[in-house]
C-alpha positions as a Python dict, from the first residue, in 0.01 Angstrom:
ca = {
    (1, 'K'): (0, 0, 0),
    (2, 'A'): (-285, 35, -249),
    (3, 'Y'): (-41, 119, -529),
    (4, 'L'): (155, -202, -472),
    (5, 'Q'): (-156, -409, -546),
    (6, 'I'): (-142, -300, -911),
    (7, 'S'): (72, -522, -1131),
    (8, 'L'): (256, -370, -1427),
    (9, 'S'): (258, -533, -1768),
    (10, 'K'): (598, -659, -1883),
    (11, 'K'): (627, -397, -2157),
    (12, 'D'): (598, -115, -1899),
    (13, 'R'): (845, -248, -1643),
    (14, 'D'): (1151, -104, -1819),
    (15, 'V'): (1028, 242, -1726),
    (16, 'L'): (1065, 158, -1356),
    (17, 'R'): (1424, 40, -1348),
    (18, 'F'): (1660, 92, -1055),
    (19, 'I'): (2019, -7, -989),
    (20, 'I'): (2163, -172, -681),
    (21, 'T'): (2475, -354, -563),
    (22, 'S'): (2482, -660, -342),
    (23, 'E'): (2761, -525, -121),
    (24, 'N'): (2816, -224, 103),
    (25, 'L'): (3044, -3, -105),
    (26, 'T'): (3200, 339, -62),
    (27, 'I'): (3173, 600, -333),
    (28, 'C'): (3524, 516, -452),
    (29, 'D'): (3469, 143, -483),
    (30, 'S'): (3379, -20, -808),
    (31, 'A'): (3166, -329, -847),
    (32, 'P'): (2920, -474, -1092),
    (33, 'I'): (2592, -289, -1079),
    (34, 'Q'): (2272, -484, -1123),
    (35, 'A'): (1960, -336, -1279),
    (36, 'Y'): (1619, -438, -1150),
    (37, 'R'): (1266, -359, -1257),
    (38, 'Y'): (959, -298, -1047),
    (39, 'K'): (674, -536, -1118),
    (40, 'R'): (428, -328, -918),
    (41, 'L'): (314, 32, -932),
    (42, 'T'): (501, 250, -683),
    (43, 'F'): (414, 563, -492),
    (44, 'G'): (568, 887, -621),
    (45, 'I'): (519, 840, -994),
    (46, 'T'): (320, 1121, -1154),
    (47, 'S'): (71, 882, -1310),
    (48, 'S'): (29, 660, -1001),
    (49, 'P'): (-290, 825, -866),
    (50, 'F'): (-454, 807, -1210),
    (51, 'L'): (-355, 443, -1261),
    (52, 'L'): (-489, 352, -916),
    (53, 'S'): (-819, 528, -984),
    (54, 'A'): (-854, 373, -1329),
    (55, 'T'): (-777, 25, -1192),
    (56, 'I'): (-1034, 60, -913),
    (57, 'N'): (-1298, 186, -1157),
    (58, 'E'): (-1235, -111, -1384),
    (59, 'H'): (-1256, -347, -1085),
    (60, 'L'): (-1588, -195, -975),
    (61, 'K'): (-1752, -279, -1307),
    (62, 'K'): (-1769, -644, -1198),
    (63, 'Y'): (-1984, -554, -898),
    (64, 'R'): (-2229, -297, -1031),
    (65, 'D'): (-2502, -561, -1054),
    (66, 'I'): (-2403, -760, -744),
    (67, 'F'): (-2353, -470, -499),
    (68, 'P'): (-2498, -169, -684),
    (69, 'I'): (-2510, 77, -392),
    (70, 'A'): (-2162, -1, -257),
    (71, 'A'): (-2010, -4, -606),
    (72, 'Q'): (-2161, 336, -685),
    (73, 'L'): (-2040, 488, -358),
    (74, 'L'): (-1691, 347, -409),
    (75, 'D'): (-1693, 494, -759),
    (76, 'N'): (-1811, 840, -650),
    (77, 'C'): (-1666, 876, -300),
    (78, 'M'): (-1305, 757, -334),
    (79, 'Y'): (-1028, 1015, -292),
    (80, 'V'): (-712, 833, -410),
    (81, 'D'): (-730, 547, -154),
    (82, 'D'): (-965, 708, 101),
    (83, 'F'): (-1334, 613, 101),
    (84, 'I'): (-1562, 882, 247),
    (85, 'A'): (-1939, 837, 226),
    (86, 'G'): (-2264, 867, 418),
    (87, 'T'): (-2603, 699, 431),
    (88, 'S'): (-2946, 772, 579),
    (89, 'S'): (-2931, 506, 852),
    (90, 'V'): (-2691, 295, 1058),
    (91, 'N'): (-2820, -26, 903),
    (92, 'A'): (-2764, 106, 551),
    (93, 'A'): (-2414, 224, 640),
    (94, 'F'): (-2326, -114, 790),
    (95, 'N'): (-2450, -303, 484),
    (96, 'V'): (-2258, -71, 252),
    (97, 'S'): (-1940, -118, 455),
    (98, 'L'): (-1975, -496, 441),
    (99, 'D'): (-2023, -490, 64),
    (100, 'A'): (-1740, -241, 15),
    (101, 'E'): (-1507, -466, 216),
    (102, 'K'): (-1594, -764, -5),
    (103, 'I'): (-1544, -565, -326),
    (104, 'M'): (-1207, -420, -235),
    (105, 'K'): (-1081, -738, -67),
    (106, 'D'): (-1123, -916, -400),
    (107, 'A'): (-866, -671, -538),
    (108, 'N'): (-641, -740, -237),
    (109, 'I'): (-705, -384, -116),
    (110, 'H'): (-816, -394, 246),
    (111, 'L'): (-1017, -101, 379),
    (112, 'R'): (-886, 11, 717),
    (113, 'K'): (-925, 289, 974),
    (114, 'W'): (-1305, 291, 969),
    (115, 'I'): (-1460, 581, 1163),
    (116, 'S'): (-1812, 718, 1202),
    (117, 'N'): (-2004, 983, 1394),
    (118, 'D'): (-2234, 705, 1519),
    (119, 'G'): (-2112, 494, 1810),
    (120, 'T'): (-2351, 210, 1730),
    (121, 'L'): (-2201, 170, 1384),
    (122, 'I'): (-1848, 167, 1526),
    (123, 'K'): (-1947, -113, 1766),
    (124, 'L'): (-2094, -314, 1478),
    (125, 'W'): (-1769, -274, 1286),
    (126, 'E'): (-1561, -384, 1584),
    (127, 'E'): (-1781, -690, 1638),
    (128, 'K'): (-1734, -778, 1271),
    (129, 'G'): (-1356, -745, 1298),
    (130, 'F'): (-1321, -421, 1103),
    (131, 'S'): (-1002, -221, 1148),
    (132, 'T'): (-1144, 91, 1314),
    (133, 'L'): (-962, 418, 1373),
    (134, 'P'): (-896, 517, 1736),
    (135, 'R'): (-1102, 817, 1838),
    (136, 'Q'): (-790, 1009, 1931),
    (137, 'T'): (-508, 1046, 1680),
    (138, 'S'): (-151, 1140, 1762),
    (139, 'D'): (-184, 1490, 1615),
    (140, 'C'): (-522, 1577, 1774),
    (141, 'T'): (-541, 1717, 2128),
    (142, 'D'): (-919, 1671, 2142),
    (143, 'P'): (-1013, 1303, 2191),
    (144, 'E'): (-1319, 1346, 1972),
    (145, 'L'): (-1128, 1487, 1674),
    (146, 'N'): (-1009, 1273, 1386),
    (147, 'K'): (-857, 1355, 1051),
    (148, 'V'): (-1054, 1334, 726),
    (149, 'L'): (-859, 1442, 416),
    (150, 'G'): (-633, 1645, 643),
    (151, 'L'): (-917, 1829, 819),
    (152, 'S'): (-1009, 1772, 1183),
    (153, 'W'): (-1348, 1606, 1221),
    (154, 'D'): (-1539, 1622, 1548),
    (155, 'I'): (-1739, 1300, 1541),
    (156, 'Q'): (-1964, 1412, 1828),
    (157, 'Q'): (-2066, 1742, 1668),
    (158, 'D'): (-2024, 1602, 1316),
    (159, 'S'): (-1836, 1913, 1207),
    (160, 'S'): (-1504, 1991, 1044),
    (161, 'T'): (-1255, 2238, 1187),
    (162, 'M'): (-935, 2397, 1064),
    (163, 'D'): (-627, 2437, 1282),
    (164, 'I'): (-479, 2780, 1206),
    (165, 'K'): (-239, 2808, 1501),
    (166, 'D'): (69, 2768, 1281),
    (167, 'L'): (-72, 3020, 1031),
    (168, 'L'): (-135, 3282, 1302),
    (169, 'K'): (215, 3229, 1440),
    (170, 'F'): (357, 3277, 1091),
    (171, 'L'): (155, 3597, 1038),
    (172, 'E'): (304, 3746, 1355),
    (173, 'Q'): (619, 3815, 1153),
    (174, 'G'): (422, 4091, 979),
    (175, 'K'): (632, 4119, 664),
    (176, 'N'): (467, 4331, 394),
    (177, 'T'): (612, 4156, 91),
    (178, 'K'): (464, 3960, -196),
    (179, 'H'): (673, 3660, -99),
    (180, 'F'): (534, 3669, 256),
    (181, 'V'): (172, 3694, 137),
    (182, 'L'): (230, 3407, -105),
    (183, 'Q'): (376, 3194, 174),
    (184, 'A'): (81, 3272, 401),
    (185, 'T'): (-167, 3176, 130),
    (186, 'G'): (14, 2848, 72),
    (187, 'R'): (-14, 2757, 441),
    (188, 'I'): (-394, 2745, 423),
    (189, 'F'): (-501, 2385, 367),
    (190, 'D'): (-860, 2394, 244),
    (191, 'P'): (-938, 2097, 14),
    (192, 'L'): (-1315, 2157, 41),
    (193, 'G'): (-1296, 2531, -30),
    (194, 'L'): (-1463, 2620, 301),
    (195, 'V'): (-1264, 2941, 344),
    (196, 'S'): (-1240, 3038, -22),
    (197, 'P'): (-1391, 3386, 43),
    (198, 'S'): (-1087, 3462, 260),
    (199, 'T'): (-823, 3301, 40),
    (200, 'V'): (-955, 3486, -265),
    (201, 'R'): (-898, 3817, -86),
    (202, 'L'): (-541, 3712, -10),
    (203, 'K'): (-485, 3636, -377),
    (204, 'C'): (-629, 3976, -472),
    (205, 'L'): (-397, 4141, -219),
    (206, 'F'): (-102, 3957, -371),
    (207, 'Q'): (-185, 4107, -712),
    (208, 'E'): (-206, 4459, -568),
    (209, 'L'): (132, 4451, -393),
}
């Protein structure tokens, strides 16, 4: 929903045209077709992530003097529309979250699914009415695991883990082809580069086949 908070200037709306009819028609029917234009930025456009980031950065300029710490963290720790940051204490984290909420709410972008490895901070958020993330997600069998940028995060151990069950099942096919090695490499989701030493070897193997 973050993209839909960005309004498009009138001169750019022609680029986002779409056609629609007001009736349920079959492919053989003919009826006047109406053309509409989006007034808001939509998900799926190549430039959408850049425009969202640029808009947020411009919005943050208004708060660099009012909420300097929160504005800097929002500037440096935003991944598309996910805010991931850390502080040295619970009190500091709570203050940053309050300021971040105020900053983004002014842009009609509401921060949701708050989660922390500190139970005290989570309770403070809940008392303040924050939208917190349940400690167990639908795709996690461990109640203490939550997703952060696609990686499982154990909030008790404060560690990230990678689920490679599907990868191991795929490797059981044991096909010795370049296509198979390329497919196996593509199944490794590692946005932080934690297993780069292993993926590099796979890429070297792909070149040798």
